[in-house]
Coordinates of C-alpha atoms in Angstrom, one line a residue:
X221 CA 20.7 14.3 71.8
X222 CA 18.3 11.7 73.1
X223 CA 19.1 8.1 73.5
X224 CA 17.1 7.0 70.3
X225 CA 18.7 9.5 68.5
X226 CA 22.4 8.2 69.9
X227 CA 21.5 4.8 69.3
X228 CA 19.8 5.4 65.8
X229 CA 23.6 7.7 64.8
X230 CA 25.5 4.5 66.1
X231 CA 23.9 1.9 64.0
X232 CA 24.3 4.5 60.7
X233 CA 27.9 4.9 62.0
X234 CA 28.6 1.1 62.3
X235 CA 26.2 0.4 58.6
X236 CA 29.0 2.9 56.9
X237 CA 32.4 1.3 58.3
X238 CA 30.3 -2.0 57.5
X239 CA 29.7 -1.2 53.7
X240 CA 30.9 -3.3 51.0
X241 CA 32.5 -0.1 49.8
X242 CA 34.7 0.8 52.3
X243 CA 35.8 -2.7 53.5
X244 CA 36.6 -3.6 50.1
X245 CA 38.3 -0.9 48.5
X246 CA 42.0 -1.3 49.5
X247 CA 44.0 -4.4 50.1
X248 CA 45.4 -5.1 53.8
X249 CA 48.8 -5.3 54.7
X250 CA 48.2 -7.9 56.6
X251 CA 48.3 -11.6 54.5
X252 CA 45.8 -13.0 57.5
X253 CA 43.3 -10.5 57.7
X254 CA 43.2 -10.5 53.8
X255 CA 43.0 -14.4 53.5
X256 CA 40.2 -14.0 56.1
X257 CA 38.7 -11.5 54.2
X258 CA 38.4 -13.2 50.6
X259 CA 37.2 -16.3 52.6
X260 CA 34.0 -14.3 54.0
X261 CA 33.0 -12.5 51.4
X262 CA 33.0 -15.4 48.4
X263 CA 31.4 -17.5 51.9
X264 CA 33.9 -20.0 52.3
X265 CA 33.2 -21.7 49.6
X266 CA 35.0 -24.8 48.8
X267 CA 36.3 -24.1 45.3
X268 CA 38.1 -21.0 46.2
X269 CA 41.6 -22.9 46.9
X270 CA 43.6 -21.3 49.4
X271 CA 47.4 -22.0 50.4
X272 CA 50.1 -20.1 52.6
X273 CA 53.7 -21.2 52.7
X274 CA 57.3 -19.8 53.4
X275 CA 59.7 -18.3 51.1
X276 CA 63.3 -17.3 50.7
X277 CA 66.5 -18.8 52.3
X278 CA 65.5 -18.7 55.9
X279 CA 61.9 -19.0 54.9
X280 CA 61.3 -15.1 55.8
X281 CA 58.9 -14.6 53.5
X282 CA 55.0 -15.2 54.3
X283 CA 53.3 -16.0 50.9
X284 CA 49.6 -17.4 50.3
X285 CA 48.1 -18.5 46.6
X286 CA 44.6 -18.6 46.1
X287 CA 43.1 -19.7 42.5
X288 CA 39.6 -20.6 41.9
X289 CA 39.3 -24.8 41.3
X290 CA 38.3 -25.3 38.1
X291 CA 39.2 -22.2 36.4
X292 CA 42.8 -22.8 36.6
X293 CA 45.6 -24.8 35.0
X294 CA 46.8 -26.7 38.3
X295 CA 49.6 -27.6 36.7
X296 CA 51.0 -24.9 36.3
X297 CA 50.4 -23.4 39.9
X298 CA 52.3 -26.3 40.1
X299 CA 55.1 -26.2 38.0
X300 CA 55.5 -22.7 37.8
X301 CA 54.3 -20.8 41.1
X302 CA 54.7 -23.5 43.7
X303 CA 57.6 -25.0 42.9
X304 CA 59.0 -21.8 42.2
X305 CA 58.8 -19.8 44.9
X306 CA 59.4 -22.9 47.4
X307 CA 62.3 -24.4 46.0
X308 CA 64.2 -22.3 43.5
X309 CA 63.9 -19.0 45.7
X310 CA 65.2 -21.0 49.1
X311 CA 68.2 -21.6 46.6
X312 CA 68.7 -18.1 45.5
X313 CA 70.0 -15.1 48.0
X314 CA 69.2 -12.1 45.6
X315 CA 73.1 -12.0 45.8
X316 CA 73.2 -12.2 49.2
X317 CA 71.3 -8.3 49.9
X318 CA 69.0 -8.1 52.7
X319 CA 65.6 -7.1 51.3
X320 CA 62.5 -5.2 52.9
X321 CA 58.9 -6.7 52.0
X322 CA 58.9 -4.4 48.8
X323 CA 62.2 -5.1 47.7
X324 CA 61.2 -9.2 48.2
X325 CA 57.9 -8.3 46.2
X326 CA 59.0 -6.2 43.1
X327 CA 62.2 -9.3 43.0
X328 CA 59.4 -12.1 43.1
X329 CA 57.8 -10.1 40.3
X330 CA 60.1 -9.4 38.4
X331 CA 63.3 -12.1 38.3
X332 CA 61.4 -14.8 39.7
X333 CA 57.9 -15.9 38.8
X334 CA 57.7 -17.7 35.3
X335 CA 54.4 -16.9 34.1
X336 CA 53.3 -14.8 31.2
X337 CA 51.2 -11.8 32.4
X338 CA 51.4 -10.5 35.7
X339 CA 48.9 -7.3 36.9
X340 CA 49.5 -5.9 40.2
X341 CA 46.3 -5.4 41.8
X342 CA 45.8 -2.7 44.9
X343 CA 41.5 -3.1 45.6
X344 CA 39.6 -6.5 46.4
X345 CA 37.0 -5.5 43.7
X346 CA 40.1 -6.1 40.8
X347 CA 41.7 -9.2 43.1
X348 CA 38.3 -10.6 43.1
X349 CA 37.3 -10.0 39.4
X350 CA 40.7 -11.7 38.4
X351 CA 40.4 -14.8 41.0
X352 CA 36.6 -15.5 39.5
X353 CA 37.8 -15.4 36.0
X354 CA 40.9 -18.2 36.4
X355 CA 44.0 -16.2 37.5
X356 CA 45.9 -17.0 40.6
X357 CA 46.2 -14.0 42.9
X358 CA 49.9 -14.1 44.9
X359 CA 50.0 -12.4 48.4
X360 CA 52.5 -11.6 50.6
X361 CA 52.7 -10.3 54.4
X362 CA 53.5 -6.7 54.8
X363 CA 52.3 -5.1 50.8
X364 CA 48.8 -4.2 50.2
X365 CA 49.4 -5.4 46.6
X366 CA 48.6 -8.6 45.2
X367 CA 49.4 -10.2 42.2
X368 CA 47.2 -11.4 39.4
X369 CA 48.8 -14.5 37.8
X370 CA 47.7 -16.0 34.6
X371 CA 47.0 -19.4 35.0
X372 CA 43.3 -19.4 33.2
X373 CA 42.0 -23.0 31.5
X374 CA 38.8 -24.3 31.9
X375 CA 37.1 -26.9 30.3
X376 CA 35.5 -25.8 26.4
X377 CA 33.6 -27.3 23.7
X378 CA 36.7 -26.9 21.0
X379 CA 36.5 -25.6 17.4
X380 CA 33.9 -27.2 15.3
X381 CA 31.6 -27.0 12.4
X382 CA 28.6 -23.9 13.0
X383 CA 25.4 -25.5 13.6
X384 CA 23.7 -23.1 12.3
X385 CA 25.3 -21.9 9.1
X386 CA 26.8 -24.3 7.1
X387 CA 28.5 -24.3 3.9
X388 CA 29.3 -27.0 1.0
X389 CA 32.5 -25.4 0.6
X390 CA 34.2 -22.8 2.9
X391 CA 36.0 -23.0 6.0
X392 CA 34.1 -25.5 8.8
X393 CA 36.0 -23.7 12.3
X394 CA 33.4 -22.0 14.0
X395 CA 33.5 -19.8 17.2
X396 CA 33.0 -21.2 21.0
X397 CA 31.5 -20.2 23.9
X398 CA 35.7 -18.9 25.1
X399 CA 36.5 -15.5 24.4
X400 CA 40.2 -15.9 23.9
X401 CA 39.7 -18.8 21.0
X402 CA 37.4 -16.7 19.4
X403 CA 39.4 -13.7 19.2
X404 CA 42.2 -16.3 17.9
X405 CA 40.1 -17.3 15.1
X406 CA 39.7 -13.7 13.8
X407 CA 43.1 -12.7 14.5
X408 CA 44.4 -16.2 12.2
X409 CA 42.8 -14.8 9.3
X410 CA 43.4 -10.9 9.4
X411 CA 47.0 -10.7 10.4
X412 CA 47.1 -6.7 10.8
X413 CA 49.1 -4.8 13.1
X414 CA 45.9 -2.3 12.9
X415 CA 43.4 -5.0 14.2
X416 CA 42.6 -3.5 17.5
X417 CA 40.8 -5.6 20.6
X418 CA 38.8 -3.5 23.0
X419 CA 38.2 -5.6 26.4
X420 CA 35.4 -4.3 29.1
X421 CA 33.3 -6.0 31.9
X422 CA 29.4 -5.6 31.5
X423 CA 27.2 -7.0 34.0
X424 CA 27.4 -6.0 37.8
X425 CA 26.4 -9.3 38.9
X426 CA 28.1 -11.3 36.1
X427 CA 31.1 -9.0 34.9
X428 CA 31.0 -10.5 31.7
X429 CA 33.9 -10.0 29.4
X430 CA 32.6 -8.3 26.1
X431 CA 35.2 -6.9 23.5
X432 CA 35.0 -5.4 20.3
X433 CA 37.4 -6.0 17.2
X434 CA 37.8 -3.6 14.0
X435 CA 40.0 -2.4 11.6
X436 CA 42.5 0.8 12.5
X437 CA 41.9 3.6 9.5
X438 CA 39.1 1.1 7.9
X439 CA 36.3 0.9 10.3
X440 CA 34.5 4.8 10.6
X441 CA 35.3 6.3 13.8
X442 CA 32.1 7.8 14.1
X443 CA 30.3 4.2 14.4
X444 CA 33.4 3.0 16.7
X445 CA 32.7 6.2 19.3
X446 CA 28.4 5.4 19.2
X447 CA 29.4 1.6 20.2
X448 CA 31.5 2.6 22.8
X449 CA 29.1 5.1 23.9
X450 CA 26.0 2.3 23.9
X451 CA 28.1 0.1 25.8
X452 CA 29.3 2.1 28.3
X453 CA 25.5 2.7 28.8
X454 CA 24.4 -0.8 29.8
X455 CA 23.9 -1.1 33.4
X456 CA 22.4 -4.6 34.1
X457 CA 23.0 -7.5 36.5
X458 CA 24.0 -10.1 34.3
X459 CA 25.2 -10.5 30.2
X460 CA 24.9 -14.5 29.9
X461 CA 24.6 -14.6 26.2
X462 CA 24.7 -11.9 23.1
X463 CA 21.1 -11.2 22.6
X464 CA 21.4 -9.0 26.0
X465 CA 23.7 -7.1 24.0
X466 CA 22.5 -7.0 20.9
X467 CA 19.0 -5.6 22.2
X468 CA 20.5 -2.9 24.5
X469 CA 22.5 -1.6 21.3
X470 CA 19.7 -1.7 18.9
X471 CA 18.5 1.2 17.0
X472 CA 14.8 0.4 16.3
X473 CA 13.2 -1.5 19.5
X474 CA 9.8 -1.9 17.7
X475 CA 10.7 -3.8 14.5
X476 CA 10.3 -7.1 13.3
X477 CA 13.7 -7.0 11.5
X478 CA 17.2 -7.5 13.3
X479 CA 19.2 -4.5 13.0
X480 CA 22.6 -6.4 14.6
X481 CA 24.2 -9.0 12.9
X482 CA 24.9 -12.7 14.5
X483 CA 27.1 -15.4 13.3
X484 CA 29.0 -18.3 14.6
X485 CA 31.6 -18.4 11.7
X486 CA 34.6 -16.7 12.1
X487 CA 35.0 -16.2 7.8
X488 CA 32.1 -13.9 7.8
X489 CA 33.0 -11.7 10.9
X490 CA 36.3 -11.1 9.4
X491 CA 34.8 -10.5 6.5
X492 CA 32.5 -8.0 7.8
X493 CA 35.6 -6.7 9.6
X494 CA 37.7 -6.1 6.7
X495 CA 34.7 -4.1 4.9
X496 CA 34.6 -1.5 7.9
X497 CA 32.2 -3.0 9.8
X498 CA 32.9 -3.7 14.1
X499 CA 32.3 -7.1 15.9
X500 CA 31.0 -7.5 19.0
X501 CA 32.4 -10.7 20.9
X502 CA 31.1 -11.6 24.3
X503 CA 32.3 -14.3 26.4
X504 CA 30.5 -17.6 26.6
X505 CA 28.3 -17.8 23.6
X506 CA 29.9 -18.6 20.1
X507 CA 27.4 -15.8 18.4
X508 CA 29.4 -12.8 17.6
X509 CA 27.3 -9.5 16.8
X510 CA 28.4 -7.1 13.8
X511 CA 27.6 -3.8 13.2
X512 CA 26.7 -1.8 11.2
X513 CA 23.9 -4.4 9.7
X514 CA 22.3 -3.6 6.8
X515 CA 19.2 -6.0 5.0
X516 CA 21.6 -6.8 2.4
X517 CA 23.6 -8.5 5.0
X518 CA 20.9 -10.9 6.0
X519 CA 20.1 -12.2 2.4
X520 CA 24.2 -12.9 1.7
X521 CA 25.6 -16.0 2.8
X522 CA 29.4 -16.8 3.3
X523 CA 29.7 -19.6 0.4
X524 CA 28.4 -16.5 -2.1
X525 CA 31.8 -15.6 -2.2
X526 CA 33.9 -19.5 -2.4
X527 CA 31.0 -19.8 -5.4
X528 CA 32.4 -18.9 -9.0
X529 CA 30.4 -15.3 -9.8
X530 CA 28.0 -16.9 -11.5
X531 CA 26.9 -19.8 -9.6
X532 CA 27.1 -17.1 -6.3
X533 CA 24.6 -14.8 -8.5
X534 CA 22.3 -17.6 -9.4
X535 CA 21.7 -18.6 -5.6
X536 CA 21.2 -15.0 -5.1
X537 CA 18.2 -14.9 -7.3
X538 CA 16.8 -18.0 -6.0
X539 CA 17.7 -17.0 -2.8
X540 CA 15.8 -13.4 -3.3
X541 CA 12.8 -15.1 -5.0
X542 CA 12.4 -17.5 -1.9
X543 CA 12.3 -14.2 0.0
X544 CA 9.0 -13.2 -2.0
X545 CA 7.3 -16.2 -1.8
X546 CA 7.7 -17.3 2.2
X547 CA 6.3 -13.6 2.7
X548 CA 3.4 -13.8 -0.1
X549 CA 2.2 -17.1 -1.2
X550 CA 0.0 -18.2 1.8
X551 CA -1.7 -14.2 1.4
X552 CA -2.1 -14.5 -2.3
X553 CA -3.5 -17.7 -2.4
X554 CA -6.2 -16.3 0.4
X555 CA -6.2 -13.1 -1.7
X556 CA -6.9 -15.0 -4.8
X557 CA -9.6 -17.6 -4.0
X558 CA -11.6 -15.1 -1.7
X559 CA -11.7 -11.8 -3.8
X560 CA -10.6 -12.6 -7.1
X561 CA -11.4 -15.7 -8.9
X562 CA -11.5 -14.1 -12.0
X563 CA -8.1 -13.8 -12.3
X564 CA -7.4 -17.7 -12.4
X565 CA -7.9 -19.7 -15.6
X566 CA -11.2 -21.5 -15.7
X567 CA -9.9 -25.0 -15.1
X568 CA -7.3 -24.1 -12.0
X569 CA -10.6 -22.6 -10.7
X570 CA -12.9 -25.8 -11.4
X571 CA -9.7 -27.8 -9.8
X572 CA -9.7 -25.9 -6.7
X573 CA -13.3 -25.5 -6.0
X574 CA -13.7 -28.9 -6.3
X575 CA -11.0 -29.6 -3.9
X576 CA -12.5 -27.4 -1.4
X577 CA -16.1 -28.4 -1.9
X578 CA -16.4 -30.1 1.4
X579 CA -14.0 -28.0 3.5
X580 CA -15.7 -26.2 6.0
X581 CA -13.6 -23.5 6.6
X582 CA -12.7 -20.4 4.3
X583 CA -9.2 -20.3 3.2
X584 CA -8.0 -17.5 5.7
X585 CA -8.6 -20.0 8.8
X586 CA -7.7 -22.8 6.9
X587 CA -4.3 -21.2 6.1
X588 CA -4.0 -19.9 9.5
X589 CA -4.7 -23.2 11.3
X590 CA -1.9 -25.2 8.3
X591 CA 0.7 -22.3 9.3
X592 CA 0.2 -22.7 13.1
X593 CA 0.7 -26.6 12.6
X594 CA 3.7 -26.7 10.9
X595 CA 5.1 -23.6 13.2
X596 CA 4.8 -26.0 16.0
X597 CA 6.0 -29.0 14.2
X598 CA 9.0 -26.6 13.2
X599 CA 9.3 -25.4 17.4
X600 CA 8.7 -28.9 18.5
X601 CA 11.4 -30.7 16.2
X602 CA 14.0 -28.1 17.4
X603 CA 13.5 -28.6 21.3
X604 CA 13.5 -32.3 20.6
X605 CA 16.4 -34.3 21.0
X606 CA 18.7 -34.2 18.1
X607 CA 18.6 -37.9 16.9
X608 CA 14.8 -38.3 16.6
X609 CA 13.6 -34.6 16.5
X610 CA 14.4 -34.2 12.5
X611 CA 12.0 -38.0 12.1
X612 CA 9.6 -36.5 14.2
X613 CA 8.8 -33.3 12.6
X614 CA 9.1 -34.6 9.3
X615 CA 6.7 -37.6 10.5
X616 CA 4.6 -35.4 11.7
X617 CA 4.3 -32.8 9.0
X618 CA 3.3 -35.7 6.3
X619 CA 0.8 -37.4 8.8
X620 CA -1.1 -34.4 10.4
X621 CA -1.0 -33.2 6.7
X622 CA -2.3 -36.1 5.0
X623 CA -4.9 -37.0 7.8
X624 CA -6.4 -33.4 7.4
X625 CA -6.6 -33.6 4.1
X626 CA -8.4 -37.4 3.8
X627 CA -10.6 -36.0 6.9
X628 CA -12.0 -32.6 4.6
X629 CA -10.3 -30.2 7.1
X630 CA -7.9 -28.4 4.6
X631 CA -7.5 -28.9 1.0
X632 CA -4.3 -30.9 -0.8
X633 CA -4.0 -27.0 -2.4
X634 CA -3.4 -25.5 1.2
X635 CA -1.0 -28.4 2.2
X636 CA 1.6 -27.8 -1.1
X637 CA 1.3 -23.6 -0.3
X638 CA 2.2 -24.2 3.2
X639 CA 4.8 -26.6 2.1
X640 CA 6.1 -24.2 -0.6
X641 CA 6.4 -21.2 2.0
X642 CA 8.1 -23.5 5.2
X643 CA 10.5 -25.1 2.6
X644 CA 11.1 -21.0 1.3
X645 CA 12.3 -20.1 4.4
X646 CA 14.7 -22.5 5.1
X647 CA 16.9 -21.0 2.3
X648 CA 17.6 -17.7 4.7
X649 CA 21.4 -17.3 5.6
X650 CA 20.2 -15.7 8.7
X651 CA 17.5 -17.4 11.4
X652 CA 16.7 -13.8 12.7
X653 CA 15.5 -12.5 9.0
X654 CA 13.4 -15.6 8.8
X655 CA 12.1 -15.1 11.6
X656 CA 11.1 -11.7 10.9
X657 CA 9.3 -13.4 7.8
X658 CA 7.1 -16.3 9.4
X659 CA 5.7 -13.2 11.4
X660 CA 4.5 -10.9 9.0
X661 CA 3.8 -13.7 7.2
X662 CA 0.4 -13.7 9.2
X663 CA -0.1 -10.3 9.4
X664 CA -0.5 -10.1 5.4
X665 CA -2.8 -13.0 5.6
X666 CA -5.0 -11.0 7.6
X667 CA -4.5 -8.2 5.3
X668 CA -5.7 -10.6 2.3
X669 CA -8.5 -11.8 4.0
X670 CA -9.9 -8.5 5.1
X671 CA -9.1 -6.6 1.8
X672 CA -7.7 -9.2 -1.2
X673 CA -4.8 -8.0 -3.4
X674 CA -5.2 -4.4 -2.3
X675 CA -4.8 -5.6 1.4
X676 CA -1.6 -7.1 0.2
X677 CA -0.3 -4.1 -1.8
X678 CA -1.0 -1.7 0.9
X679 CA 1.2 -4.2 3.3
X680 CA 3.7 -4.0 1.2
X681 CA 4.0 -0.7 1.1
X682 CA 3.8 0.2 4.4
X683 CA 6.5 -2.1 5.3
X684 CA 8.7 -0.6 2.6
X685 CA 8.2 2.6 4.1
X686 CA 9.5 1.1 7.5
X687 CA 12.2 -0.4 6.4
X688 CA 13.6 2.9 4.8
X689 CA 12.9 4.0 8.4
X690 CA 15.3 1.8 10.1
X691 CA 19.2 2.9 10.5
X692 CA 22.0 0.4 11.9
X693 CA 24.2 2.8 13.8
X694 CA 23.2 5.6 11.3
X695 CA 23.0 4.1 8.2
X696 CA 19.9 3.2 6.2
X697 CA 18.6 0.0 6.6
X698 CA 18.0 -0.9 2.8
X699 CA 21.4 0.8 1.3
X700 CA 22.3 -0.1 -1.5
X701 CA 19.1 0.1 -2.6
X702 CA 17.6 3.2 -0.7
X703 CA 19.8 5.3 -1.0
X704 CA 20.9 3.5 -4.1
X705 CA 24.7 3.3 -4.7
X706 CA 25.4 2.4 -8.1
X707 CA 29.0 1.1 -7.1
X708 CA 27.6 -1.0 -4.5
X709 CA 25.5 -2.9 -6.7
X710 CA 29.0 -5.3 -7.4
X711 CA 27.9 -7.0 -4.9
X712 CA 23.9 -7.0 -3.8
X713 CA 21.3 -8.8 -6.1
X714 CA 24.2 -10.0 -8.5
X715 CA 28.2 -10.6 -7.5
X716 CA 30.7 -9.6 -9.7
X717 CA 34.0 -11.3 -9.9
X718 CA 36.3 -10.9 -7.1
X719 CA 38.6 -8.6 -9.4
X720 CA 35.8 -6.3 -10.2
X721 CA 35.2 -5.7 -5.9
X722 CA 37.8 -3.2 -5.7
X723 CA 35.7 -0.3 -3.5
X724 CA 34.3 -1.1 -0.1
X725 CA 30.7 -0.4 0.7
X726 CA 30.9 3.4 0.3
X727 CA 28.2 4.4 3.0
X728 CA 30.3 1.6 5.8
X729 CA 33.7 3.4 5.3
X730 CA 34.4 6.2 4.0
X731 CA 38.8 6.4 4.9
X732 CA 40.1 3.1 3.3
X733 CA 38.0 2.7 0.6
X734 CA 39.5 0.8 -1.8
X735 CA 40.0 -2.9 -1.1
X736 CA 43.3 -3.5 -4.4
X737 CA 44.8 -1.9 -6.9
X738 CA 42.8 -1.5 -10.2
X739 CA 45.8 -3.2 -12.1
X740 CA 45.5 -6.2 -10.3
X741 CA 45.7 -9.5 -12.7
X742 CA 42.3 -9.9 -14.2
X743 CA 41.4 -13.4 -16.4
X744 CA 42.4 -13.3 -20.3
X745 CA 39.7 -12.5 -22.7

């Protein structure tokens, strides 16, 4: 073997006891050369607390705490570690036996520490996952096991009312950007032994606590196994919010329309819960996915169901008729006053070519160039800060809208459709399905512009077609509908009274199927 060749098996000898693998896989048995360890690899870095002390009656025992600053309650490290195992063990003999480092650690563990949950831990890559996410890691001289000790509180927003879908009457707790008080607010409302919690860590950078929540015997286990499976899939640096989830466990990639559910109220995921469905919670965002998500579910909003049957059925036709006309009225106006004048009355025709008798553009870019406005008015008001952003929009909508108008750029006509369609889709329960809308919203403008009503017809077919194409976990996209369910149509277009919603959604579960017993008290006639 030459030199080069010596030097060259050296340096790969010294790179492999050097690997983060190797040097990292076990705990020492020595408390320095861990402490020293833990302090190099997170690079000394001055939040990573760090203090060794004596315990036991002659102070035989070498212990050393280390808790991340910040992450952890300090007084309870306090309280319960500190001033336990300095004082109250110096007091206590173990009835006078002479104990070997194992003996002192299982008795430290088990008769002396008072704190809730306790994990041993045997590898750095656990010790360090558990100091980085608030718990207070115990080490002693002479064991290669450490102790994880929860002591986790950070500083979090608190309960308050969703931002983004609220409610005249219903509950006004939503979820928060901690994992733990989210799962709390679930667990407060379905208070089932068969409510199971599933906890992983996706992220290799971030190790980001996700966890799913479902019903026992109610949610299908085929759906539970595919989520498991799509999650156990993910292998990414970092999960900082949701939306990395919910676009790794999408079924259709190149849609328009969500195909994962995401709300901040904890009524409506425990509702969606106790129909069959799975929720997705990840730690540090207050959006919780649910699965299986069906179009239904985007048009249905949480009040429907606080709402007497009637009043909730009412809102669901305005609500469904808004649909319509945020997706057609900008195209059928273009439709109608390019192709096919005929089909307005002879004085609405008079009235609007006299309106647009010295605009210089035809009503497709005219439409296009209103709809661009107000989406940037709408963009612009939400980056804005809170307390003038609302004004400002608003301002801006009337003035830009008004000036264009008095200047001959657009007609008074074009102004109200726009209006119409913005105000339209406001009413959606869900931002994602609006958003879907605004979009094609411009693609059926350019289909009405390039071939009037027929342009809009075919459209509308070909994204009917598309959505009977999509699945959620399996299931068709527009069920109730297509496939249509006649049981199922309780509660779609119209809801029936809460006594008559006795069946869960047959295609969502297909175990526990029936939600009360048929002979439950119904109102006198």
């Amino acid at each position: 073997m030459t030199n080069d060749q010596s030097q060259n098996s050296s340096q790969s000898h010294k790179r492999h006891q050097d690997s983060p693998d190797d040097r990292t896989k076990q705990i020492f048995s020595d408390l320095h050369l861990n402490i020293d360890h833990i302090k190099k690899t997170l690079g000394n870095s001055s939040d990573i607390v760090t203090r060794d002390f004596r315990a036991g009656k002659n102070g035989e025992i070498k212990l050393a705490i280390i808790y991340t600053e910040g992450l952890t309650d300090s007084a309870s490290i306090q309280d319960f570690i500190l001033d336990t195992l300095m004082v109250e063990m110096r007091n206590s003999a173990f009835d006078g036996k002479v104990l070997n480092n194992f003996e002192w650690f299982q008795q430290i563990k088990s008769r002396t520490l008072p704190v809730g949950a306790i994990m041993e831990i045997t590898d750095f890559q656990k010790l360090f996952h558990h100091l980085l996410s608030g718990d207070t890691m115990l080490l002693m001289d002479g064991s290669p096991t450490a102790i994880a000790l929860s002591s986790r509180d950070w500083a979090d927003r608190g309960v308050q009312e969703p931002s983004s879908q609220t409610v005249v009457r219903g509950p006004k707790d939503g979820f928060t950007e901690t994992l733990r008080t989210n799962t709390a607010l679930i667990r407060r409302r379905i208070k089932n032994p068969n409510l199971w919690l599933e906890t992983k860590q996706i992220g290799e950078k971030t190790q980001t606590d996700v966890a799913i929540m479902y019903l026992k015997g109610v949610a299908n286990d085929k759906t539970i196994t595919e989520l498991q499976s799509r999650l156990n899939r993910i292998n990414v640096d970092a999960i900082l919010e949701s939306g990395y989830i919910e676009e790794f466990i999408q079924d259709e990639v190149y849609t328009p329309f969500p195909t994962v559910y995401n709300t901040e109220r904890p009524d409506a995921v425990a509702a969606a819960i106790l129909e069959g469905r799975i929720a997705i919670l990840v730690d540090g965002t207050p959006f919780i996915l649910v699965v299986p998500a069906l179009m239904v579910h985007f048009l249905q909003s949480s009040e429907d169901y606080y709402q007497r049957a009637d009043i909730a059925t009412l809102i669901r036709l305005l609500r469904y008729l808004s649909f319509f006309l945020a997706l057609f009225t900008p195209s059928l106006y273009v439709a109608v006053s390019t192709f096919h004048q005929e089909m307005l009355p002879t004085p609405l025709l008079i009235s609007l070519a006299s309106q647009r008798e010295g605009v210089p553009f035809p009503a497709f870019v005219e439409a296009v160039l209103m709809e661009l406005v107000f989406e940037i008015l709408r963009e612009a008001g939400v980056r804005m800060p809170r307390a003038i952003g609302s004004s400002i929009s608003i301002v801006g909508a009337l003035v830009i809208g008004q000036a264009a108008v008095e200047a001959g750029f657009v007609s008074a006509t074009m102004v109200i459709i726009v209006s119409l369609t913005a105000i339209c889709s406001f009413v959606f329960p869900s931002n994602s399905m609006a958003i879907a809308f605004r979009m094609l919203r411009f693609l059926f403008m350019i289909l009405a512009a390039t071939f009037g009503l027929y342009g809009i017809i075919l459209g509308l077919i070909v994204m009917v077609l598309h959505l009977n194409s999509l699945r959620s976990f399996g299931l068709p996209y527009l069920a109730p509908n297509a496939p249509f369910i006649l049981q199922d149509q309780k509660d779609n277009i119209i809801r029936m009274p809460h006594w008559a919603l006795l069946k869960r959604p047959r295609l969502i579960n297909k175990k526990d199927t029936v939600r009360g017993d048929a002979s439950s008290p119904k109102p006198p006639e």
